[in-house]
Tab-separated table of C-alpha atoms (C1' of nucleotides) in Angstrom:
chain	number	residue	atom	x	y	z
A	1	UNK	CA	9.982	-32.590	24.803
A	2	UNK	CA	12.620	-31.385	27.358
A	3	UNK	CA	12.775	-27.977	29.308
A	4	UNK	CA	15.735	-27.314	27.203
A	5	UNK	CA	13.900	-27.954	24.127
A	6	UNK	CA	11.098	-25.478	25.179
A	7	UNK	CA	13.758	-22.772	25.784
A	8	UNK	CA	15.350	-23.215	22.397
A	9	UNK	CA	12.200	-23.064	20.407
A	10	UNK	CA	11.132	-20.178	22.485
A	11	UNK	CA	14.396	-18.510	22.055
A	12	UNK	CA	14.270	-18.911	18.372
A	13	UNK	CA	10.771	-17.406	18.181
A	14	UNK	CA	11.789	-14.250	20.371
A	15	UNK	CA	15.077	-13.786	18.322
A	16	UNK	CA	13.168	-14.006	15.071
A	17	UNK	CA	10.379	-11.770	16.328
A	18	UNK	CA	12.973	-8.867	16.780
A	19	UNK	CA	14.788	-9.431	13.542
A	20	UNK	CA	11.660	-9.795	11.481
A	21	UNK	CA	10.340	-6.677	12.857
A	22	UNK	CA	13.463	-4.889	12.046
A	23	UNK	CA	14.132	-6.141	8.459
A	24	UNK	CA	10.690	-7.565	7.456
A	25	UNK	CA	10.087	-11.083	6.201
A	26	UNK	CA	11.976	-10.772	3.062
A	27	UNK	CA	15.073	-9.324	4.155
A	28	UNK	CA	15.618	-11.397	7.245
A	29	UNK	CA	17.651	-14.587	6.698
A	30	UNK	CA	17.615	-17.607	8.402
A	31	UNK	CA	21.170	-17.450	8.840
A	32	UNK	CA	21.179	-14.159	11.029
A	33	UNK	CA	18.267	-15.733	12.979
A	34	UNK	CA	20.442	-18.587	13.798
A	35	UNK	CA	23.393	-16.383	14.837
A	36	UNK	CA	21.166	-14.474	16.976
A	37	UNK	CA	20.193	-17.650	18.610
A	38	UNK	CA	23.716	-18.969	18.778
A	39	UNK	CA	22.720	-22.187	16.952
A	40	UNK	CA	23.162	-23.652	13.582
A	41	UNK	CA	20.715	-23.116	10.844
A	42	UNK	CA	19.932	-26.659	10.966
A	43	UNK	CA	18.527	-26.223	14.276
A	44	UNK	CA	16.101	-23.819	13.169
A	45	UNK	CA	14.846	-26.260	10.709
A	46	UNK	CA	14.685	-28.874	13.557
A	47	UNK	CA	11.905	-27.058	15.083
A	48	UNK	CA	10.268	-25.081	12.047
A	49	UNK	CA	9.860	-26.787	8.756
A	50	UNK	CA	10.384	-23.474	6.925
A	51	UNK	CA	11.095	-19.782	7.149
A	52	UNK	CA	7.452	-19.271	6.607
A	53	UNK	CA	6.621	-21.430	9.331
A	54	UNK	CA	8.800	-19.491	11.674
A	55	UNK	CA	7.376	-16.285	10.692
A	56	UNK	CA	3.933	-17.697	11.165
A	57	UNK	CA	4.682	-18.671	14.857
A	58	UNK	CA	5.943	-15.173	15.449
A	59	UNK	CA	2.678	-13.806	14.080
A	60	UNK	CA	0.640	-16.135	16.146
A	61	UNK	CA	2.706	-15.301	19.259
A	62	UNK	CA	1.862	-11.617	18.637
A	63	UNK	CA	-1.763	-12.420	18.002
A	64	UNK	CA	-1.953	-14.269	21.225
A	65	UNK	CA	-0.333	-11.304	23.116
A	66	UNK	CA	-2.850	-8.966	21.354
A	67	UNK	CA	-5.743	-10.886	22.491
A	68	UNK	CA	-4.453	-11.253	25.993
A	69	UNK	CA	-3.971	-7.468	26.112
A	70	UNK	CA	-7.604	-6.851	24.808
A	71	UNK	CA	-9.182	-9.132	27.299
A	72	UNK	CA	-7.406	-7.721	30.155
A	73	UNK	CA	-8.459	-4.187	29.023
A	74	UNK	CA	-11.974	-5.106	28.615
A	75	UNK	CA	-12.201	-6.955	31.850
A	76	UNK	CA	-11.933	-3.583	33.604
A	77	UNK	CA	-14.830	-2.116	31.797
A	78	UNK	CA	-18.463	-2.306	32.728
A	79	UNK	CA	-20.187	-0.515	30.101
A	80	UNK	CA	-20.663	-1.224	26.379
A	81	UNK	CA	-19.572	2.276	25.373
A	82	UNK	CA	-16.584	2.191	27.366
A	83	UNK	CA	-15.623	-1.414	26.082
A	84	UNK	CA	-16.068	-0.339	22.588
A	85	UNK	CA	-13.543	2.608	23.126
A	86	UNK	CA	-11.129	0.548	25.023
A	87	UNK	CA	-11.238	-2.026	22.202
A	88	UNK	CA	-10.432	0.266	19.632
A	89	UNK	CA	-7.695	2.238	21.583
A	90	UNK	CA	-6.133	-1.159	22.928
A	91	UNK	CA	-5.876	-2.445	19.515
A	92	UNK	CA	-4.408	0.781	18.182
A	93	UNK	CA	-1.734	1.013	20.647
A	94	UNK	CA	-0.829	-2.660	20.679
A	95	UNK	CA	-0.217	-2.566	16.873
A	96	UNK	CA	2.319	-0.059	17.421
A	97	UNK	CA	4.233	-2.296	19.549
A	98	UNK	CA	3.653	-5.505	17.812
A	99	UNK	CA	5.541	-4.520	14.712
A	100	UNK	CA	5.370	-7.904	12.942
A	101	UNK	CA	1.734	-7.957	13.441
A	102	UNK	CA	1.125	-4.543	11.990
A	103	UNK	CA	3.255	-5.376	9.037
A	104	UNK	CA	1.686	-8.818	8.567
A	105	UNK	CA	-1.836	-7.387	8.538
A	106	UNK	CA	-1.080	-4.693	5.918
A	107	UNK	CA	-2.329	-5.581	2.469
A	108	UNK	CA	0.963	-5.148	0.933
A	109	UNK	CA	2.136	-8.159	3.100
A	110	UNK	CA	-0.816	-10.139	2.166
A	111	UNK	CA	-0.295	-9.558	-1.636
A	112	UNK	CA	3.314	-10.915	-1.299
A	113	UNK	CA	3.021	-13.491	1.332
A	114	UNK	CA	-0.341	-15.369	0.912
A	115	UNK	CA	0.514	-17.784	3.694
A	116	UNK	CA	-0.586	-15.244	6.534
A	117	UNK	CA	-3.866	-15.019	5.101
A	118	UNK	CA	-5.493	-17.612	7.344
A	119	UNK	CA	-4.312	-15.906	10.501
A	120	UNK	CA	-5.535	-12.817	9.185
A	121	UNK	CA	-9.030	-13.970	8.437
A	122	UNK	CA	-9.187	-15.689	11.771
A	123	UNK	CA	-8.220	-12.429	13.637
A	124	UNK	CA	-10.788	-10.563	11.629
A	125	UNK	CA	-13.297	-13.006	12.645
A	126	UNK	CA	-12.290	-12.737	16.254
A	127	UNK	CA	-12.513	-8.998	15.946
A	128	UNK	CA	-15.916	-9.017	14.418
A	129	UNK	CA	-17.161	-11.237	17.354
A	130	UNK	CA	-15.661	-9.170	20.135
A	131	UNK	CA	-17.360	-5.992	18.684
A	132	UNK	CA	-20.613	-7.720	18.105
A	133	UNK	CA	-20.538	-8.991	21.716
A	134	UNK	CA	-19.847	-5.706	22.944
A	135	UNK	CA	-22.795	-4.339	20.755
A	136	UNK	CA	-24.881	-7.049	22.135
A	137	UNK	CA	-24.214	-6.163	25.901
A	138	UNK	CA	-25.171	-2.728	25.011
A	139	UNK	CA	-28.546	-3.765	23.356
A	140	UNK	CA	-29.281	-6.037	26.462
A	141	UNK	CA	-28.202	-3.205	28.810
A	142	UNK	CA	-30.954	-1.010	27.037
A	143	UNK	CA	-28.357	1.394	25.930
A	144	UNK	CA	-27.995	0.669	22.205
A	145	UNK	CA	-30.858	0.268	19.591
A	146	UNK	CA	-29.396	-2.078	16.901
A	147	UNK	CA	-30.946	-4.496	14.263
A	148	UNK	CA	-28.011	-6.151	12.522
A	149	UNK	CA	-25.234	-6.548	14.996
A	150	UNK	CA	-22.776	-8.285	12.737
A	151	UNK	CA	-23.079	-5.667	9.824
A	152	UNK	CA	-22.697	-2.699	12.176
A	153	UNK	CA	-19.831	-4.211	13.834
A	154	UNK	CA	-18.173	-4.819	10.364
A	155	UNK	CA	-18.953	-1.114	9.595
A	156	UNK	CA	-17.412	0.162	13.025
A	157	UNK	CA	-14.314	-1.931	12.400
A	158	UNK	CA	-13.606	-0.549	8.974
A	159	UNK	CA	-14.554	2.926	9.856
A	160	UNK	CA	-12.222	3.138	12.987
A	161	UNK	CA	-9.468	1.602	10.739
A	162	UNK	CA	-9.613	4.561	8.570
A	163	UNK	CA	-8.615	6.620	11.590
A	164	UNK	CA	-5.955	4.121	12.510
A	165	UNK	CA	-4.392	4.289	9.146
A	166	UNK	CA	-4.090	7.963	9.556
A	167	UNK	CA	-2.383	7.308	12.824
A	168	UNK	CA	0.127	5.001	11.242
A	169	UNK	CA	1.197	8.185	9.223
A	170	UNK	CA	1.112	10.427	11.951
A	171	UNK	CA	3.809	10.712	14.573
A	172	UNK	CA	1.419	12.368	16.977
A	173	UNK	CA	-1.085	9.929	18.592
A	174	UNK	CA	-3.056	12.312	20.782
A	175	UNK	CA	-4.536	13.797	17.494
A	176	UNK	CA	-5.652	10.461	16.335
A	177	UNK	CA	-6.896	9.533	19.806
A	178	UNK	CA	-9.011	12.862	19.729
A	179	UNK	CA	-10.296	11.946	16.307
A	180	UNK	CA	-11.478	8.448	17.588
A	181	UNK	CA	-12.999	10.224	20.484
A	182	UNK	CA	-14.941	12.241	18.037
A	183	UNK	CA	-15.966	9.163	15.885
A	184	UNK	CA	-17.064	7.452	18.828
A	185	UNK	CA	-19.247	10.320	20.009
A	186	UNK	CA	-20.688	10.252	16.439
A	187	UNK	CA	-21.250	6.397	16.796
A	188	UNK	CA	-22.914	6.709	20.235
A	189	UNK	CA	-25.048	9.933	19.920
A	190	UNK	CA	-25.249	10.207	16.075
A	191	UNK	CA	-25.544	13.709	14.345
A	192	UNK	CA	-29.415	14.082	14.582
A	193	UNK	CA	-30.567	16.162	17.597
A	194	UNK	CA	-32.124	14.392	20.279
A	195	UNK	CA	-35.229	15.571	21.800
B	1	UNK	CA	-4.423	31.527	-29.223
B	2	UNK	CA	-6.499	30.039	-32.212
B	3	UNK	CA	-9.381	27.369	-32.149
B	4	UNK	CA	-6.890	24.950	-33.594
B	5	UNK	CA	-4.528	25.471	-30.807
B	6	UNK	CA	-7.149	24.784	-28.158
B	7	UNK	CA	-8.128	21.661	-30.002
B	8	UNK	CA	-4.470	20.388	-29.985
B	9	UNK	CA	-4.083	21.032	-26.275
B	10	UNK	CA	-7.374	19.492	-25.450
B	11	UNK	CA	-6.539	16.472	-27.613
B	12	UNK	CA	-3.361	15.738	-26.075
B	13	UNK	CA	-4.775	16.013	-22.697
B	14	UNK	CA	-7.733	13.527	-23.823
B	15	UNK	CA	-5.292	11.037	-25.219
B	16	UNK	CA	-2.860	11.298	-22.349
B	17	UNK	CA	-5.951	10.760	-20.028
B	18	UNK	CA	-6.758	7.454	-21.448
B	19	UNK	CA	-3.120	6.128	-21.751
B	20	UNK	CA	-2.133	7.359	-18.139
B	21	UNK	CA	-5.193	5.564	-17.032
B	22	UNK	CA	-4.155	2.369	-18.697
B	23	UNK	CA	-0.454	2.297	-18.000
B	24	UNK	CA	0.029	4.423	-15.038
B	25	UNK	CA	2.291	7.524	-15.043
B	26	UNK	CA	5.598	5.709	-15.037
B	27	UNK	CA	5.066	3.394	-17.957
B	28	UNK	CA	3.391	5.952	-20.165
B	29	UNK	CA	5.939	7.622	-22.410
B	30	UNK	CA	5.644	10.917	-24.126
B	31	UNK	CA	6.301	9.043	-27.491
B	32	UNK	CA	3.126	7.117	-27.271
B	33	UNK	CA	0.934	10.011	-26.217
B	34	UNK	CA	2.606	12.039	-29.235
B	35	UNK	CA	1.828	9.027	-31.732
B	36	UNK	CA	-2.008	8.752	-30.203
B	37	UNK	CA	-2.237	12.591	-30.812
B	38	UNK	CA	-0.715	12.318	-34.456
B	39	UNK	CA	1.634	14.955	-33.318
B	40	UNK	CA	5.465	14.882	-32.899
B	41	UNK	CA	6.889	14.886	-29.207
B	42	UNK	CA	7.948	18.489	-29.447
B	43	UNK	CA	4.480	19.482	-29.871
B	44	UNK	CA	3.611	18.025	-26.555
B	45	UNK	CA	6.437	20.185	-25.198
B	46	UNK	CA	5.091	23.215	-26.703
B	47	UNK	CA	2.139	22.839	-24.822
B	48	UNK	CA	3.283	21.324	-21.755
B	49	UNK	CA	6.701	21.942	-20.013
B	50	UNK	CA	7.061	18.347	-18.921
B	51	UNK	CA	5.392	15.044	-18.548
B	52	UNK	CA	4.528	15.827	-14.997
B	53	UNK	CA	2.852	18.934	-16.085
B	54	UNK	CA	0.896	17.063	-18.664
B	55	UNK	CA	-0.225	14.237	-15.932
B	56	UNK	CA	-1.131	17.383	-13.478
B	57	UNK	CA	-3.474	18.709	-16.349
B	58	UNK	CA	-5.192	15.404	-16.675
B	59	UNK	CA	-5.772	15.152	-12.910
B	60	UNK	CA	-7.003	18.593	-12.823
B	61	UNK	CA	-9.240	17.938	-15.594
B	62	UNK	CA	-10.629	14.806	-13.620
B	63	UNK	CA	-10.886	16.976	-10.429
B	64	UNK	CA	-12.863	19.454	-12.424
B	65	UNK	CA	-15.308	16.659	-13.682
B	66	UNK	CA	-15.664	15.236	-10.233
B	67	UNK	CA	-16.626	18.609	-8.644
B	68	UNK	CA	-18.895	19.317	-11.415
B	69	UNK	CA	-20.646	15.973	-10.946
B	70	UNK	CA	-20.764	16.436	-7.071
B	71	UNK	CA	-22.405	19.947	-7.478
B	72	UNK	CA	-24.900	18.612	-9.922
B	73	UNK	CA	-25.747	15.769	-7.655
B	74	UNK	CA	-26.185	17.866	-4.549
B	75	UNK	CA	-28.335	20.630	-6.259
B	76	UNK	CA	-30.904	17.833	-6.501
B	77	UNK	CA	-31.138	17.191	-2.748
B	78	UNK	CA	-32.697	19.367	-0.224
B	79	UNK	CA	-31.981	17.993	3.142
B	80	UNK	CA	-28.580	17.687	4.859
B	81	UNK	CA	-28.729	13.984	5.490
B	82	UNK	CA	-29.512	13.318	1.800
B	83	UNK	CA	-26.845	15.556	0.721
B	84	UNK	CA	-24.208	13.688	2.816
B	85	UNK	CA	-25.147	10.339	1.567
B	86	UNK	CA	-25.190	11.644	-1.934
B	87	UNK	CA	-21.809	13.298	-1.579
B	88	UNK	CA	-20.229	9.869	-0.419
B	89	UNK	CA	-21.923	7.830	-3.176
B	90	UNK	CA	-21.142	10.223	-5.897
B	91	UNK	CA	-17.503	10.418	-4.900
B	92	UNK	CA	-17.399	6.769	-4.718
B	93	UNK	CA	-19.010	6.128	-8.241
B	94	UNK	CA	-17.020	8.928	-9.898
B	95	UNK	CA	-13.592	7.588	-8.567
B	96	UNK	CA	-14.317	4.255	-10.253
B	97	UNK	CA	-14.690	6.040	-13.615
B	98	UNK	CA	-11.813	8.570	-13.141
B	99	UNK	CA	-9.123	6.096	-13.082
B	100	UNK	CA	-6.290	8.622	-13.035
B	101	UNK	CA	-7.760	10.409	-10.201
B	102	UNK	CA	-8.222	7.523	-8.265
B	103	UNK	CA	-4.629	6.403	-8.732
B	104	UNK	CA	-3.196	9.859	-8.170
B	105	UNK	CA	-4.891	10.051	-4.865
B	106	UNK	CA	-3.581	6.711	-3.507
B	107	UNK	CA	-0.655	6.987	-1.061
B	108	UNK	CA	1.529	4.846	-3.123
B	109	UNK	CA	1.458	7.424	-6.028
B	110	UNK	CA	1.917	10.214	-3.598
B	111	UNK	CA	5.049	8.633	-2.329
B	112	UNK	CA	6.568	8.310	-5.798
B	113	UNK	CA	5.262	11.495	-7.504
B	114	UNK	CA	5.223	14.273	-4.969
B	115	UNK	CA	4.325	16.803	-7.672
B	116	UNK	CA	0.557	15.796	-7.171
B	117	UNK	CA	0.683	16.546	-3.534
B	118	UNK	CA	-0.691	20.184	-4.036
B	119	UNK	CA	-3.717	18.836	-5.950
B	120	UNK	CA	-4.456	16.256	-3.396
B	121	UNK	CA	-4.208	18.827	-0.589
B	122	UNK	CA	-6.275	21.139	-2.442
B	123	UNK	CA	-8.991	18.564	-3.020
B	124	UNK	CA	-8.927	17.484	0.661
B	125	UNK	CA	-9.752	21.046	1.592
B	126	UNK	CA	-12.439	21.328	-0.761
B	127	UNK	CA	-13.881	18.044	0.443
B	128	UNK	CA	-13.681	19.067	4.053
B	129	UNK	CA	-15.525	22.242	3.166
B	130	UNK	CA	-18.311	20.345	1.370
B	131	UNK	CA	-19.069	18.216	4.189
B	132	UNK	CA	-18.738	20.933	6.824
B	133	UNK	CA	-21.056	22.861	4.682
B	134	UNK	CA	-23.669	20.155	4.746
B	135	UNK	CA	-23.378	19.677	8.334
B	136	UNK	CA	-23.818	23.392	8.775
B	137	UNK	CA	-26.987	23.311	6.872
B	138	UNK	CA	-28.179	20.292	9.182
B	139	UNK	CA	-27.412	22.524	12.152
B	140	UNK	CA	-29.391	25.427	10.922
B	141	UNK	CA	-32.194	23.215	9.941
B	142	UNK	CA	-32.378	22.087	13.362
B	143	UNK	CA	-31.732	18.463	12.352
B	144	UNK	CA	-28.000	18.135	13.540
B	145	UNK	CA	-26.522	18.757	16.841
B	146	UNK	CA	-22.855	19.426	16.392
B	147	UNK	CA	-20.224	21.407	17.935
B	148	UNK	CA	-16.957	21.157	16.003
B	149	UNK	CA	-17.711	21.140	12.394
B	150	UNK	CA	-14.450	20.727	10.922
B	151	UNK	CA	-13.395	17.968	13.208
B	152	UNK	CA	-16.398	15.895	12.449
B	153	UNK	CA	-16.241	16.613	8.894
B	154	UNK	CA	-12.790	15.235	9.036
B	155	UNK	CA	-13.737	12.241	10.930
B	156	UNK	CA	-16.714	11.466	8.643
B	157	UNK	CA	-14.317	11.680	5.400
B	158	UNK	CA	-11.820	9.369	6.896
B	159	UNK	CA	-14.190	6.785	8.217
B	160	UNK	CA	-16.282	6.504	4.894
B	161	UNK	CA	-12.744	6.099	3.042
B	162	UNK	CA	-12.315	3.052	5.161
B	163	UNK	CA	-15.382	1.658	3.396
B	164	UNK	CA	-14.462	3.065	0.024
B	165	UNK	CA	-11.107	1.180	0.303
B	166	UNK	CA	-13.000	-1.966	0.826
B	167	UNK	CA	-14.991	-1.014	-2.294
B	168	UNK	CA	-11.837	-0.832	-4.342
B	169	UNK	CA	-11.114	-4.373	-3.561
B	170	UNK	CA	-14.707	-5.626	-3.915
B	171	UNK	CA	-16.043	-6.249	-7.481
B	172	UNK	CA	-19.669	-5.928	-6.037
B	173	UNK	CA	-20.590	-2.383	-5.244
B	174	UNK	CA	-24.046	-3.128	-4.085
B	175	UNK	CA	-22.267	-4.654	-0.714
B	176	UNK	CA	-20.346	-1.559	-0.130
B	177	UNK	CA	-23.340	0.665	-0.808
B	178	UNK	CA	-25.130	-1.259	1.830
B	179	UNK	CA	-22.251	-0.848	4.232
B	180	UNK	CA	-22.185	3.019	3.509
B	181	UNK	CA	-26.008	2.997	4.138
B	182	UNK	CA	-25.392	1.370	7.474
B	183	UNK	CA	-22.491	3.693	8.296
B	184	UNK	CA	-24.907	6.510	7.583
B	185	UNK	CA	-27.548	5.276	9.754
B	186	UNK	CA	-25.015	5.026	12.615
B	187	UNK	CA	-23.796	8.728	11.692
B	188	UNK	CA	-27.374	9.970	11.910
B	189	UNK	CA	-29.008	7.977	14.696
B	190	UNK	CA	-26.082	6.858	16.740
B	191	UNK	CA	-25.949	3.419	18.604
B	192	UNK	CA	-27.632	4.849	21.856
B	193	UNK	CA	-31.312	4.433	22.113
B	194	UNK	CA	-33.569	7.538	21.513
B	195	UNK	CA	-36.143	8.211	24.033
C	1	DA	C1'	3.711	30.972	-34.269
C	2	DA	C1'	3.311	25.955	-34.725
C	3	DT	C1'	5.247	21.831	-35.743
C	4	DG	C1'	8.737	18.095	-36.136
C	5	DG	C1'	13.155	15.449	-36.885
C	6	DA	C1'	17.676	14.928	-35.170
C	7	DC	C1'	20.252	14.709	-31.086
C	8	DC	C1'	21.709	13.620	-26.427
C	9	DA	C1'	22.572	12.741	-21.267
C	10	DA	C1'	20.275	10.159	-17.941
C	11	DA	C1'	17.457	6.470	-16.850
C	12	DT	C1'	15.847	2.201	-17.446
C	13	DT	C1'	16.085	-2.428	-19.348
C	14	DC	C1'	18.284	-6.608	-20.403
C	15	DG	C1'	21.245	-10.641	-20.505
C	16	DT	C1'	25.160	-12.538	-17.953
C	17	DT	C1'	27.642	-13.464	-13.957
C	18	DT	C1'	28.356	-13.586	-9.099
C	19	DT	C1'	26.798	-14.065	-4.674
C	20	DT	C1'	23.406	-15.347	-1.350
C	21	DT	C1'	19.864	-17.895	0.689
C	22	DA	C1'	16.415	-21.660	2.029
C	23	DG	C1'	16.696	-26.024	2.658
C	24	DT	C1'	18.907	-31.019	2.698
C	25	DC	C1'	21.580	-34.499	4.798
C	26	DG	C1'	25.168	-37.091	6.905
C	27	DG	C1'	27.564	-37.323	10.815
C	28	DG	C1'	29.073	-36.093	15.384
C	29	DA	C1'	28.034	-34.648	20.365
C	30	DA	C1'	25.326	-34.910	24.314
D	1	DT	C1'	18.117	-41.561	20.658
D	2	DT	C1'	17.617	-36.794	20.264
D	3	DC	C1'	19.754	-32.543	19.407
D	4	DC	C1'	22.863	-30.084	16.845
D	5	DC	C1'	25.843	-28.409	13.062
D	6	DG	C1'	28.850	-27.971	9.095
D	7	DA	C1'	29.054	-28.891	4.254
D	8	DC	C1'	26.716	-28.789	0.190
D	9	DT	C1'	23.314	-27.536	-3.691
D	10	DA	C1'	19.688	-25.668	-6.533
D	11	DA	C1'	17.067	-21.673	-6.834
D	12	DA	C1'	16.885	-16.968	-6.187
D	13	DA	C1'	18.369	-12.552	-5.623
D	14	DA	C1'	21.860	-9.124	-6.431
D	15	DA	C1'	25.304	-7.117	-8.886
D	16	DC	C1'	27.277	-5.697	-13.233
D	17	DG	C1'	28.166	-3.815	-17.683
D	18	DA	C1'	26.152	-3.281	-22.169
D	19	DA	C1'	22.329	-2.116	-25.001
D	20	DT	C1'	18.229	0.556	-25.400
D	21	DT	C1'	14.915	3.824	-24.211
D	22	DT	C1'	13.299	8.199	-22.513
D	23	DG	C1'	12.274	12.920	-21.277
D	24	DG	C1'	13.696	16.984	-22.858
D	25	DT	C1'	16.328	20.238	-26.088
D	26	DC	C1'	17.141	22.821	-30.210
D	27	DC	C1'	17.281	24.169	-34.813
D	28	DA	C1'	15.149	24.289	-39.259
D	29	DT	C1'	10.897	24.062	-41.754
D	30	DT	C1'	6.169	25.272	-42.858
DNA sequence: AATGGACCAAATTCGTTTTTTAGTCGGGAA
DNA sequence: TTCCCGACTAAAAAACGAATTTGGTCCATT
């Protein structure tokens, strides 16, 4: 595998990323990706066995970017509460940029393109683990009092996704961030008075 | 308006309720509703100016049922935490039965049939008020420590809907109820240790 | 006043034709 | 030998026009 070869494959994925993001999986043709890459269509098939495989490569690339971004953001934080907040916000902002990933993880896509189920399941797992780990750190620091880490991680993920979904409809993100702040306050302190 | 008239209108709504639930708004024809009611189509138009108006009557009927059920369930509870839990569970169970309402409040429907937006907005308002009232009761009983009731009510609604969405996909409701219990524990006690 | 059958424009469906697309393959260029 | 492309094709999707259905109207009947 020569350097030239790495460049062609990467260039295909990059061009495909932009076009898939614009038109979605179904409306994007291999011909236009080939044209954008200034290669023949057969060249695409030399590197990727199918359209689905190319789209999967694009999604995997975005997942990798997302994970790198999350790790970078979390490395800066020291306490479990800050990490939890940072995770939720980083994920939310990244999804806004990584258009293919956001689309791919929507249930509508999962219904029509089952081949991305594996990536999604894998990411869900990763996400559960990240939250569990943050919670575990909070427990060990004596900050959190929690019994079933995994279950609570799951519930936190799902609940924050409710707000995230509203963000997807909203054009104004500050309101959604405010809502996430409020949700986190409830998560940390609860509704019951503290004596 | 005679008794006979009340019966025909109600019978139309009841039959329509069943058929709309089965086939959805678009696939249901006024002809089949008329047939099910043993009346001519013109009779439907005597009572309802349009197909949309009939569907709206069906939805309003289901909203009325839901509200009655919620009020009944809440009347039995004394404490704010129990009421909050009861609200969430009652709503969830009722939506499973009130198939038209569940469909109508799905975003997919709202996209295609804007005429139900008003009902939905009205219900959202009602829901916000119910939760705020429950929270207010908790504050007055000295149980809850809360500043912005409305905002927190909103966040609670949205977060619990995240779990509810999973319930719609799940066939097993006990798991979702368990998740709601966990969410409520977090809502009540928070993650931070209590000293 | 309540009801239904006839009617109709618009919307939807359906079968057919045309076009496009994902993918293949043989051959040429580097 | 590897990289790359143009020609090709079966299948899928889109376009098209005809046929059918649908929401709604209206007049006559009970």
